[in-house]
PDB file of C-alpha atoms and ligand atoms in Angstrom:
ATOM      1  CA  UNK A  17      -4.719  17.143  -3.971  1.00  0.00           C
ATOM      2  CA  UNK A  18      -2.922  14.003  -4.996  1.00  0.00           C
ATOM      3  CA  UNK A  19      -1.983  13.860  -8.659  1.00  0.00           C
ATOM      4  CA  UNK A  20      -1.315  10.519 -10.321  1.00  0.00           C
ATOM      5  CA  UNK A  21      -0.480   9.346 -13.826  1.00  0.00           C
ATOM      6  CA  UNK A  22      -1.575   5.958 -15.098  1.00  0.00           C
ATOM      7  CA  UNK A  23      -1.219   3.767 -18.163  1.00  0.00           C
ATOM      8  CA  UNK A  24       1.570   2.069 -20.071  1.00  0.00           C
ATOM      9  CA  UNK A  25       5.097   3.546 -19.896  1.00  0.00           C
ATOM     10  CA  UNK A  26       5.328   6.474 -22.306  1.00  0.00           C
ATOM     11  CA  UNK A  27       1.565   6.836 -22.751  1.00  0.00           C
ATOM     12  CA  UNK A  28       0.462   7.709 -19.219  1.00  0.00           C
ATOM     13  CA  UNK A  29      -2.634   9.850 -18.664  1.00  0.00           C
ATOM     14  CA  UNK A  30      -3.290  12.274 -15.801  1.00  0.00           C
ATOM     15  CA  UNK A  31      -5.548  11.390 -12.919  1.00  0.00           C
ATOM     16  CA  UNK A  32      -6.342  12.322  -9.344  1.00  0.00           C
ATOM     17  CA  UNK A  33      -6.504  10.195  -6.212  1.00  0.00           C
ATOM     18  CA  UNK A  34      -9.531  11.565  -4.367  1.00  0.00           C
ATOM     19  CA  UNK A  35      -9.716  11.747  -0.553  1.00  0.00           C
ATOM     20  CA  UNK A  36     -12.161   8.785  -0.552  1.00  0.00           C
ATOM     21  CA  UNK A  37      -9.606   6.607  -2.335  1.00  0.00           C
ATOM     22  CA  UNK A  38     -11.213   6.726  -5.784  1.00  0.00           C
ATOM     23  CA  UNK A  39      -8.883   7.311  -8.704  1.00  0.00           C
ATOM     24  CA  UNK A  40     -10.331   9.389 -11.514  1.00  0.00           C
ATOM     25  CA  UNK A  41      -9.157  10.045 -15.055  1.00  0.00           C
ATOM     26  CA  UNK A  42      -8.884  13.780 -15.799  1.00  0.00           C
ATOM     27  CA  UNK A  43      -7.468  13.434 -19.310  1.00  0.00           C
ATOM     28  CA  UNK A  44     -10.611  14.856 -20.929  1.00  0.00           C
ATOM     29  CA  UNK A  45      -9.688  18.258 -19.440  1.00  0.00           C
ATOM     30  CA  UNK A  46      -5.909  18.069 -18.915  1.00  0.00           C
ATOM     31  CA  UNK A  47      -3.374  16.708 -21.405  1.00  0.00           C
ATOM     32  CA  UNK A  48      -0.629  15.723 -18.968  1.00  0.00           C
ATOM     33  CA  UNK A  49       1.242  16.860 -15.862  1.00  0.00           C
ATOM     34  CA  UNK A  50       4.086  18.483 -17.760  1.00  0.00           C
ATOM     35  CA  UNK A  51       5.827  21.855 -18.072  1.00  0.00           C
ATOM     36  CA  UNK A  52       2.824  23.403 -19.841  1.00  0.00           C
ATOM     37  CA  UNK A  53       0.373  22.146 -17.202  1.00  0.00           C
ATOM     38  CA  UNK A  54       2.344  23.651 -14.314  1.00  0.00           C
ATOM     39  CA  UNK A  55       3.099  26.866 -16.265  1.00  0.00           C
ATOM     40  CA  UNK A  56      -0.616  27.450 -16.834  1.00  0.00           C
ATOM     41  CA  UNK A  57      -1.444  27.110 -13.112  1.00  0.00           C
ATOM     42  CA  UNK A  58      -2.583  23.565 -13.714  1.00  0.00           C
ATOM     43  CA  UNK A  59      -3.053  22.520 -10.082  1.00  0.00           C
ATOM     44  CA  UNK A  60      -5.362  25.515  -9.413  1.00  0.00           C
ATOM     45  CA  UNK A  61      -7.374  24.825 -12.559  1.00  0.00           C
ATOM     46  CA  UNK A  62      -7.518  21.145 -11.723  1.00  0.00           C
ATOM     47  CA  UNK A  63      -8.819  21.920  -8.242  1.00  0.00           C
ATOM     48  CA  UNK A  64     -11.578  24.118  -9.704  1.00  0.00           C
ATOM     49  CA  UNK A  65     -12.423  21.498 -12.319  1.00  0.00           C
ATOM     50  CA  UNK A  66     -12.710  18.790  -9.667  1.00  0.00           C
ATOM     51  CA  UNK A  67     -15.411  20.718  -7.805  1.00  0.00           C
ATOM     52  CA  UNK A  68     -17.798  20.248 -10.718  1.00  0.00           C
ATOM     53  CA  UNK A  69     -16.506  17.109 -12.374  1.00  0.00           C
ATOM     54  CA  UNK A  70     -15.029  14.766  -9.749  1.00  0.00           C
ATOM     55  CA  UNK A  71     -18.313  12.871  -9.444  1.00  0.00           C
ATOM     56  CA  UNK A  72     -18.770  12.189 -13.131  1.00  0.00           C
ATOM     57  CA  UNK A  73     -15.184  11.794 -14.388  1.00  0.00           C
ATOM     58  CA  UNK A  74     -14.263   8.277 -15.560  1.00  0.00           C
ATOM     59  CA  UNK A  75     -12.556   6.003 -13.062  1.00  0.00           C
ATOM     60  CA  UNK A  76      -9.003   4.805 -13.540  1.00  0.00           C
ATOM     61  CA  UNK A  77      -9.129   1.041 -14.253  1.00  0.00           C
ATOM     62  CA  UNK A  78      -8.293  -0.986 -11.120  1.00  0.00           C
ATOM     63  CA  UNK A  79      -5.460  -2.810 -12.835  1.00  0.00           C
ATOM     64  CA  UNK A  80      -3.903   0.276 -14.452  1.00  0.00           C
ATOM     65  CA  UNK A  81      -0.178   0.677 -13.995  1.00  0.00           C
ATOM     66  CA  UNK A  82       0.710   3.797 -11.994  1.00  0.00           C
ATOM     67  CA  UNK A  83       3.448   5.875 -13.630  1.00  0.00           C
ATOM     68  CA  UNK A  84       5.621   8.725 -12.420  1.00  0.00           C
ATOM     69  CA  UNK A  85       3.260  11.487 -11.216  1.00  0.00           C
ATOM     70  CA  UNK A  86       4.954  14.011 -13.516  1.00  0.00           C
ATOM     71  CA  UNK A  87       5.817  13.721 -17.197  1.00  0.00           C
ATOM     72  CA  UNK A  88       9.503  13.579 -18.127  1.00  0.00           C
ATOM     73  CA  UNK A  89      10.845  16.945 -16.896  1.00  0.00           C
ATOM     74  CA  UNK A  90      13.571  19.198 -18.281  1.00  0.00           C
ATOM     75  CA  UNK A  91      15.786  18.263 -15.320  1.00  0.00           C
ATOM     76  CA  UNK A  92      16.118  15.919 -12.385  1.00  0.00           C
ATOM     77  CA  UNK A  93      18.519  17.617  -9.967  1.00  0.00           C
ATOM     78  CA  UNK A  94      19.726  15.984  -6.789  1.00  0.00           C
ATOM     79  CA  UNK A  95      21.369  17.150  -3.615  1.00  0.00           C
ATOM     80  CA  UNK A  96      24.228  14.944  -2.398  1.00  0.00           C
ATOM     81  CA  UNK A  97      25.098  14.241   1.239  1.00  0.00           C
ATOM     82  CA  UNK A  98      22.251  16.403   2.550  1.00  0.00           C
ATOM     83  CA  UNK A  99      21.834  14.463   5.818  1.00  0.00           C
ATOM     84  CA  UNK A 100      24.823  14.782   8.144  1.00  0.00           C
ATOM     85  CA  UNK A 101      24.626  11.173   9.366  1.00  0.00           C
ATOM     86  CA  UNK A 102      24.523   9.874   5.760  1.00  0.00           C
ATOM     87  CA  UNK A 103      27.623  11.935   4.908  1.00  0.00           C
ATOM     88  CA  UNK A 104      29.313  10.252   7.857  1.00  0.00           C
ATOM     89  CA  UNK A 105      28.355   6.711   6.776  1.00  0.00           C
ATOM     90  CA  UNK A 106      29.629   7.505   3.253  1.00  0.00           C
ATOM     91  CA  UNK A 107      32.945   8.558   4.810  1.00  0.00           C
ATOM     92  CA  UNK A 108      32.617  12.032   3.344  1.00  0.00           C
ATOM     93  CA  UNK A 109      32.837  15.498   4.880  1.00  0.00           C
ATOM     94  CA  UNK A 110      29.634  17.394   5.692  1.00  0.00           C
ATOM     95  CA  UNK A 111      29.287  19.772   2.743  1.00  0.00           C
ATOM     96  CA  UNK A 112      29.670  23.530   3.297  1.00  0.00           C
ATOM     97  CA  UNK A 113      27.176  24.264   0.549  1.00  0.00           C
ATOM     98  CA  UNK A 114      24.782  21.998  -1.364  1.00  0.00           C
ATOM     99  CA  UNK A 115      26.343  19.393  -3.647  1.00  0.00           C
ATOM    100  CA  UNK A 116      24.402  19.252  -6.912  1.00  0.00           C
ATOM    101  CA  UNK A 117      24.278  16.497  -9.462  1.00  0.00           C
ATOM    102  CA  UNK A 118      21.975  15.424 -12.261  1.00  0.00           C
ATOM    103  CA  UNK A 119      20.136  12.232 -13.034  1.00  0.00           C
ATOM    104  CA  UNK A 120      19.210  11.611 -16.671  1.00  0.00           C
ATOM    105  CA  UNK A 121      15.496  12.326 -17.124  1.00  0.00           C
ATOM    106  CA  UNK A 122      15.196   8.970 -18.920  1.00  0.00           C
ATOM    107  CA  UNK A 123      15.764   7.292 -15.529  1.00  0.00           C
ATOM    108  CA  UNK A 124      12.263   8.309 -14.394  1.00  0.00           C
ATOM    109  CA  UNK A 125       9.783   5.464 -13.819  1.00  0.00           C
ATOM    110  CA  UNK A 126       6.673   4.542 -11.879  1.00  0.00           C
ATOM    111  CA  UNK A 127       6.540   3.770  -8.146  1.00  0.00           C
ATOM    112  CA  UNK A 128       5.810   0.057  -8.591  1.00  0.00           C
ATOM    113  CA  UNK A 129       7.912  -0.592 -11.706  1.00  0.00           C
ATOM    114  CA  UNK A 130      10.764  -3.071 -11.653  1.00  0.00           C
ATOM    115  CA  UNK A 131      14.198  -1.507 -11.170  1.00  0.00           C
ATOM    116  CA  UNK A 132      16.656  -2.900 -13.698  1.00  0.00           C
ATOM    117  CA  UNK A 133      20.131  -3.533 -12.298  1.00  0.00           C
ATOM    118  CA  UNK A 134      22.247  -2.128 -15.157  1.00  0.00           C
ATOM    119  CA  UNK A 135      24.542  -4.145 -17.391  1.00  0.00           C
ATOM    120  CA  UNK A 136      27.913  -4.634 -15.644  1.00  0.00           C
ATOM    121  CA  UNK A 137      26.590  -3.307 -12.335  1.00  0.00           C
ATOM    122  CA  UNK A 138      28.192  -4.651  -9.176  1.00  0.00           C
ATOM    123  CA  UNK A 139      27.048  -2.058  -6.624  1.00  0.00           C
ATOM    124  CA  UNK A 140      23.425  -0.994  -7.158  1.00  0.00           C
ATOM    125  CA  UNK A 141      22.019   0.721  -4.093  1.00  0.00           C
ATOM    126  CA  UNK A 142      18.900   2.483  -2.746  1.00  0.00           C
ATOM    127  CA  UNK A 143      18.142   5.989  -1.377  1.00  0.00           C
ATOM    128  CA  UNK A 144      14.737   7.089  -0.047  1.00  0.00           C
ATOM    129  CA  UNK A 145      14.299  10.826  -0.682  1.00  0.00           C
ATOM    130  CA  UNK A 146      11.880  13.728  -0.516  1.00  0.00           C
ATOM    131  CA  UNK A 147      11.447  15.165  -4.025  1.00  0.00           C
ATOM    132  CA  UNK A 148      10.209  18.671  -4.811  1.00  0.00           C
ATOM    133  CA  UNK A 149       8.333  19.375  -8.052  1.00  0.00           C
ATOM    134  CA  UNK A 150       8.725  22.932  -9.335  1.00  0.00           C
ATOM    135  CA  UNK A 151       5.471  24.760 -10.125  1.00  0.00           C
ATOM    136  CA  UNK A 152       6.743  28.102 -11.382  1.00  0.00           C
ATOM    137  CA  UNK A 153       9.890  29.073 -13.279  1.00  0.00           C
ATOM    138  CA  UNK A 154      12.654  29.958 -10.813  1.00  0.00           C
ATOM    139  CA  UNK A 155      15.734  32.035 -11.560  1.00  0.00           C
ATOM    140  CA  UNK A 156      17.669  33.807  -8.767  1.00  0.00           C
ATOM    141  CA  UNK A 157      14.874  33.359  -6.243  1.00  0.00           C
ATOM    142  CA  UNK A 158      15.361  34.059  -2.538  1.00  0.00           C
ATOM    143  CA  UNK A 159      14.583  31.490   0.141  1.00  0.00           C
ATOM    144  CA  UNK A 160      11.399  33.406   1.034  1.00  0.00           C
ATOM    145  CA  UNK A 161      10.296  33.440  -2.596  1.00  0.00           C
ATOM    146  CA  UNK A 162      11.139  29.760  -3.080  1.00  0.00           C
ATOM    147  CA  UNK A 163       7.937  28.529  -1.389  1.00  0.00           C
ATOM    148  CA  UNK A 164       5.895  30.128  -4.186  1.00  0.00           C
ATOM    149  CA  UNK A 165       7.705  28.038  -6.796  1.00  0.00           C
ATOM    150  CA  UNK A 166       6.675  24.608  -5.465  1.00  0.00           C
ATOM    151  CA  UNK A 167       3.953  22.543  -7.180  1.00  0.00           C
ATOM    152  CA  UNK A 168       4.198  19.717  -4.687  1.00  0.00           C
ATOM    153  CA  UNK A 169       6.185  16.892  -3.156  1.00  0.00           C
ATOM    154  CA  UNK A 170       6.775  13.245  -4.046  1.00  0.00           C
ATOM    155  CA  UNK A 171       8.435  10.150  -2.708  1.00  0.00           C
ATOM    156  CA  UNK A 172      11.577   9.285  -4.691  1.00  0.00           C
ATOM    157  CA  UNK A 173      14.030   6.390  -4.754  1.00  0.00           C
ATOM    158  CA  UNK A 174      17.373   7.781  -5.942  1.00  0.00           C
ATOM    159  CA  UNK A 175      18.693   4.404  -7.111  1.00  0.00           C
ATOM    160  CA  UNK A 176      22.480   4.577  -7.457  1.00  0.00           C
ATOM    161  CA  UNK A 177      25.266   2.398  -8.877  1.00  0.00           C
ATOM    162  CA  UNK A 178      28.187   3.091  -6.529  1.00  0.00           C
ATOM    163  CA  UNK A 179      30.940   1.677  -8.709  1.00  0.00           C
ATOM    164  CA  UNK A 180      29.784   3.790 -11.669  1.00  0.00           C
ATOM    165  CA  UNK A 181      29.255   6.783  -9.337  1.00  0.00           C
ATOM    166  CA  UNK A 182      32.444   6.760  -7.281  1.00  0.00           C
ATOM    167  CA  UNK A 183      35.082   4.470  -8.786  1.00  0.00           C
ATOM    168  CA  UNK A 184      34.958   5.633 -12.394  1.00  0.00           C
ATOM    169  CA  UNK A 185      36.233   8.992 -13.605  1.00  0.00           C
ATOM    170  CA  UNK A 186      34.252  12.221 -13.436  1.00  0.00           C
ATOM    171  CA  UNK A 187      30.771  13.065 -12.284  1.00  0.00           C
ATOM    172  CA  UNK A 188      28.264  11.116 -10.161  1.00  0.00           C
ATOM    173  CA  UNK A 189      25.787  11.270 -13.081  1.00  0.00           C
ATOM    174  CA  UNK A 190      27.138   7.941 -14.412  1.00  0.00           C
ATOM    175  CA  UNK A 191      25.951   6.061 -11.365  1.00  0.00           C
ATOM    176  CA  UNK A 192      22.583   7.797 -11.147  1.00  0.00           C
ATOM    177  CA  UNK A 193      21.116   7.696 -14.617  1.00  0.00           C
ATOM    178  CA  UNK A 194      20.312   4.150 -15.726  1.00  0.00           C
ATOM    179  CA  UNK A 195      16.790   3.436 -16.951  1.00  0.00           C
ATOM    180  CA  UNK A 196      14.392   2.883 -13.997  1.00  0.00           C
ATOM    181  CA  UNK A 197      16.821   4.523 -11.504  1.00  0.00           C
ATOM    182  CA  UNK A 198      14.251   7.181 -10.510  1.00  0.00           C
ATOM    183  CA  UNK A 199      11.018   5.609  -9.271  1.00  0.00           C
ATOM    184  CA  UNK A 200       8.822   8.612  -8.400  1.00  0.00           C
ATOM    185  CA  UNK A 201       5.482   8.637  -6.614  1.00  0.00           C
ATOM    186  CA  UNK A 202       2.889   7.078  -6.063  1.00  0.00           C
ATOM    187  CA  UNK A 203       1.553  10.648  -6.340  1.00  0.00           C
ATOM    188  CA  UNK A 204       2.389  14.334  -6.269  1.00  0.00           C
ATOM    189  CA  UNK A 205       0.983  15.894  -3.098  1.00  0.00           C
ATOM    190  CA  UNK A 206       0.212  19.609  -3.247  1.00  0.00           C
ATOM    191  CA  UNK A 207       1.799  21.704  -0.456  1.00  0.00           C
ATOM    192  CA  UNK A 208      -1.549  22.495   1.243  1.00  0.00           C
ATOM    193  CA  UNK A 209      -1.734  18.823   2.331  1.00  0.00           C
ATOM    194  CA  UNK A 210       1.657  18.861   4.077  1.00  0.00           C
ATOM    195  CA  UNK A 211       1.746  20.601   7.486  1.00  0.00           C
ATOM    196  CA  UNK A 212       5.514  20.743   7.828  1.00  0.00           C
ATOM    197  CA  UNK A 213       7.707  19.450   5.040  1.00  0.00           C
ATOM    198  CA  UNK A 214      10.647  19.651   7.453  1.00  0.00           C
ATOM    199  CA  UNK A 215       9.189  17.064   9.819  1.00  0.00           C
ATOM    200  CA  UNK A 216       8.280  13.982   7.788  1.00  0.00           C
ATOM    201  CA  UNK A 217       9.295  10.467   8.744  1.00  0.00           C
ATOM    202  CA  UNK A 218      10.896   8.470   5.943  1.00  0.00           C
ATOM    203  CA  UNK A 219      11.967   4.847   5.658  1.00  0.00           C
ATOM    204  CA  UNK A 220      13.115   2.126   3.294  1.00  0.00           C
ATOM    205  CA  UNK A 221      13.041  -1.659   3.667  1.00  0.00           C
ATOM    206  CA  UNK A 222      14.891  -4.349   1.756  1.00  0.00           C
ATOM    207  CA  UNK A 223      12.998  -7.659   1.688  1.00  0.00           C
ATOM    208  CA  UNK A 224      11.030  -6.499   4.729  1.00  0.00           C
ATOM    209  CA  UNK A 225      14.073  -5.434   6.764  1.00  0.00           C
ATOM    210  CA  UNK A 226      14.143  -1.770   7.671  1.00  0.00           C
ATOM    211  CA  UNK A 227      17.468  -0.286   6.573  1.00  0.00           C
ATOM    212  CA  UNK A 228      16.717   3.456   6.344  1.00  0.00           C
ATOM    213  CA  UNK A 229      14.844   5.340   9.019  1.00  0.00           C
ATOM    214  CA  UNK A 230      14.982   9.108   9.010  1.00  0.00           C
ATOM    215  CA  UNK A 231      13.111  12.365   9.115  1.00  0.00           C
ATOM    216  CA  UNK A 232      13.321  15.454   6.935  1.00  0.00           C
ATOM    217  CA  UNK A 233      14.045  17.507  10.067  1.00  0.00           C
ATOM    218  CA  UNK A 234      17.689  16.425   9.788  1.00  0.00           C
ATOM    219  CA  UNK A 235      18.174  17.880   6.302  1.00  0.00           C
ATOM    220  CA  UNK A 236      21.302  20.047   6.251  1.00  0.00           C
ATOM    221  CA  UNK A 237      19.957  22.328   3.491  1.00  0.00           C
ATOM    222  CA  UNK A 238      16.175  22.614   3.667  1.00  0.00           C
ATOM    223  CA  UNK A 239      13.543  22.938   0.929  1.00  0.00           C
ATOM    224  CA  UNK A 240      13.597  26.730   0.319  1.00  0.00           C
ATOM    225  CA  UNK A 241      17.382  26.758   0.633  1.00  0.00           C
ATOM    226  CA  UNK A 242      17.918  24.141  -2.096  1.00  0.00           C
ATOM    227  CA  UNK A 243      15.472  25.810  -4.511  1.00  0.00           C
ATOM    228  CA  UNK A 244      17.041  29.223  -3.973  1.00  0.00           C
ATOM    229  CA  UNK A 245      20.543  27.757  -4.218  1.00  0.00           C
ATOM    230  CA  UNK A 246      19.970  25.817  -7.438  1.00  0.00           C
ATOM    231  CA  UNK A 247      18.295  28.856  -9.011  1.00  0.00           C
ATOM    232  CA  UNK A 248      21.562  30.798  -8.659  1.00  0.00           C
ATOM    233  CA  UNK A 249      23.142  28.432 -11.201  1.00  0.00           C
ATOM    234  CA  UNK A 250      20.323  27.481 -13.590  1.00  0.00           C
ATOM    235  CA  UNK A 251      16.690  28.202 -14.353  1.00  0.00           C
ATOM    236  CA  UNK A 252      14.265  25.756 -12.821  1.00  0.00           C
ATOM    237  CA  UNK A 253      11.303  25.079 -15.091  1.00  0.00           C
ATOM    238  CA  UNK A 254       7.796  24.036 -14.069  1.00  0.00           C
ATOM    239  CA  UNK A 255       7.707  20.266 -13.692  1.00  0.00           C
ATOM    240  CA  UNK A 256      11.415  19.957 -12.822  1.00  0.00           C
ATOM    241  CA  UNK A 257      12.194  17.490 -10.049  1.00  0.00           C
ATOM    242  CA  UNK A 258      14.635  18.145  -7.202  1.00  0.00           C
ATOM    243  CA  UNK A 259      15.519  15.163  -5.022  1.00  0.00           C
ATOM    244  CA  UNK A 260      16.784  16.449  -1.704  1.00  0.00           C
ATOM    245  CA  UNK A 261      19.101  13.719  -0.406  1.00  0.00           C
ATOM    246  CA  UNK A 262      18.918  10.553   1.650  1.00  0.00           C
ATOM    247  CA  UNK A 263      19.233   9.693   5.348  1.00  0.00           C
ATOM    248  CA  UNK A 264      21.594   6.905   6.539  1.00  0.00           C
ATOM    249  CA  UNK A 265      21.103   3.224   5.827  1.00  0.00           C
ATOM    250  CA  UNK A 266      22.116   2.894   2.197  1.00  0.00           C
ATOM    251  CA  UNK A 267      23.784  -0.360   1.127  1.00  0.00           C
ATOM    252  CA  UNK A 268      27.183   1.282   0.751  1.00  0.00           C
ATOM    253  CA  UNK A 269      27.133   2.222   4.452  1.00  0.00           C
ATOM    254  CA  UNK A 270      26.828  -1.377   5.740  1.00  0.00           C
ATOM    255  CA  UNK A 271      29.894  -3.296   6.885  1.00  0.00           C
ATOM    256  CA  UNK A 272      30.354  -5.207   4.684  1.00  0.00           C
ATOM    257  CA  UNK A 273      28.377  -3.236   2.064  1.00  0.00           C
ATOM    258  CA  UNK A 274      25.113  -4.684   0.720  1.00  0.00           C
ATOM    259  CA  UNK A 275      23.954  -4.191  -2.824  1.00  0.00           C
ATOM    260  CA  UNK A 276      20.853  -5.094  -4.819  1.00  0.00           C
ATOM    261  CA  UNK A 277      20.440  -8.579  -6.249  1.00  0.00           C
ATOM    262  CA  UNK A 278      17.762  -9.687  -8.687  1.00  0.00           C
ATOM    263  CA  UNK A 279      14.608 -10.501  -6.728  1.00  0.00           C
ATOM    264  CA  UNK A 280      15.264  -8.021  -3.924  1.00  0.00           C
ATOM    265  CA  UNK A 281      12.212  -5.960  -2.961  1.00  0.00           C
ATOM    266  CA  UNK A 282      12.614  -2.296  -2.035  1.00  0.00           C
ATOM    267  CA  UNK A 283       9.689  -0.764  -0.133  1.00  0.00           C
ATOM    268  CA  UNK A 284       9.848   2.869   0.908  1.00  0.00           C
ATOM    269  CA  UNK A 285       7.690   5.650   2.183  1.00  0.00           C
ATOM    270  CA  UNK A 286       7.479   9.205   3.467  1.00  0.00           C
ATOM    271  CA  UNK A 287       4.808  10.398   5.880  1.00  0.00           C
ATOM    272  CA  UNK A 288       2.019  12.023   3.836  1.00  0.00           C
ATOM    273  CA  UNK A 289       3.584  11.122   0.489  1.00  0.00           C
ATOM    274  CA  UNK A 290       2.649   7.446   0.302  1.00  0.00           C
ATOM    275  CA  UNK A 291       4.623   4.281  -0.260  1.00  0.00           C
ATOM    276  CA  UNK A 292       6.281   2.647  -3.228  1.00  0.00           C
ATOM    277  CA  UNK A 293       7.650  -0.801  -3.973  1.00  0.00           C
ATOM    278  CA  UNK A 294      10.143  -1.955  -6.571  1.00  0.00           C
ATOM    279  CA  UNK A 295      11.554  -5.358  -7.385  1.00  0.00           C
ATOM    280  CA  UNK A 296      15.175  -5.387  -8.579  1.00  0.00           C
ATOM    281  CA  UNK A 297      15.678  -7.409 -11.756  1.00  0.00           C
ATOM    282  CA  UNK A 298      18.697  -8.239 -13.889  1.00  0.00           C
ATOM    283  CA  UNK A 299      19.361  -6.331 -17.112  1.00  0.00           C
ATOM    284  CA  UNK A 300      18.372  -8.252 -20.207  1.00  0.00           C
ATOM    285  CA  UNK A 301      19.732  -7.238 -23.614  1.00  0.00           C
ATOM    286  CA  UNK A 302      17.014  -5.605 -25.675  1.00  0.00           C
ATOM    287  CA  UNK A 303      14.855  -4.745 -22.651  1.00  0.00           C
TER     288      UNK A 303
HETATM  289 ZN1  LIG B 557      20.405  10.767  -3.480  1.00  0.00          ZN
END
């Protein structure tokens, strides 16, 4: 199944992208794709509901904006330097255990929304990533158990301001959390549709030029490992998003470095998880 959310920012409704390409509105039966939905085995119930109702459910309007496929979660957790070749381009050591950092949940946005280059930004950058959505509360889970805690996977752009992230004091969170810095989607794909999550091609283009080209097979810490690892330090709640790291080709790694300018177009994709596209725009006061 491919879960989508549609409508204006902040008032999105749940929908499903059917295998024939139709998008249907499921809001008459499901309130939203949020913690409660995943806690109450929402994807299983949704699948059952679709068997009887997919044909008669209202269609999503053609011109509807597509939002993040999950409602604002309790946490967006990211893994840093999780591809060895990206660690190298960043001039950093390959980590011995996963590096964790947060993004503010207010950074979440839709897959085709504009990305706002923050006020005073000089080094805004891109990162195509595989994101995991948690389906079942996870605390101290083993790697074997971790698979049972996954609701699905999404395409994510971990947009990053490198000066805020690396040249100011303290944690990376400052460079990761601006509004619109987490375009997620176009959809959440349930695990049954993904043959091998550790062998998915991924890419990102800037103005049509391919800058990132990778595959999840070169993850240092894989999907069950990162879920199990994070759950040793905090409880993962249904609907939480984990972004698993980026392959090489970020702007910071170019010589000289390249950063986003207003008007730049980021297009990205992961095999089986769809494509997204964001235009970078300048911050405007009051926006
Ligand atoms: Zn990242």
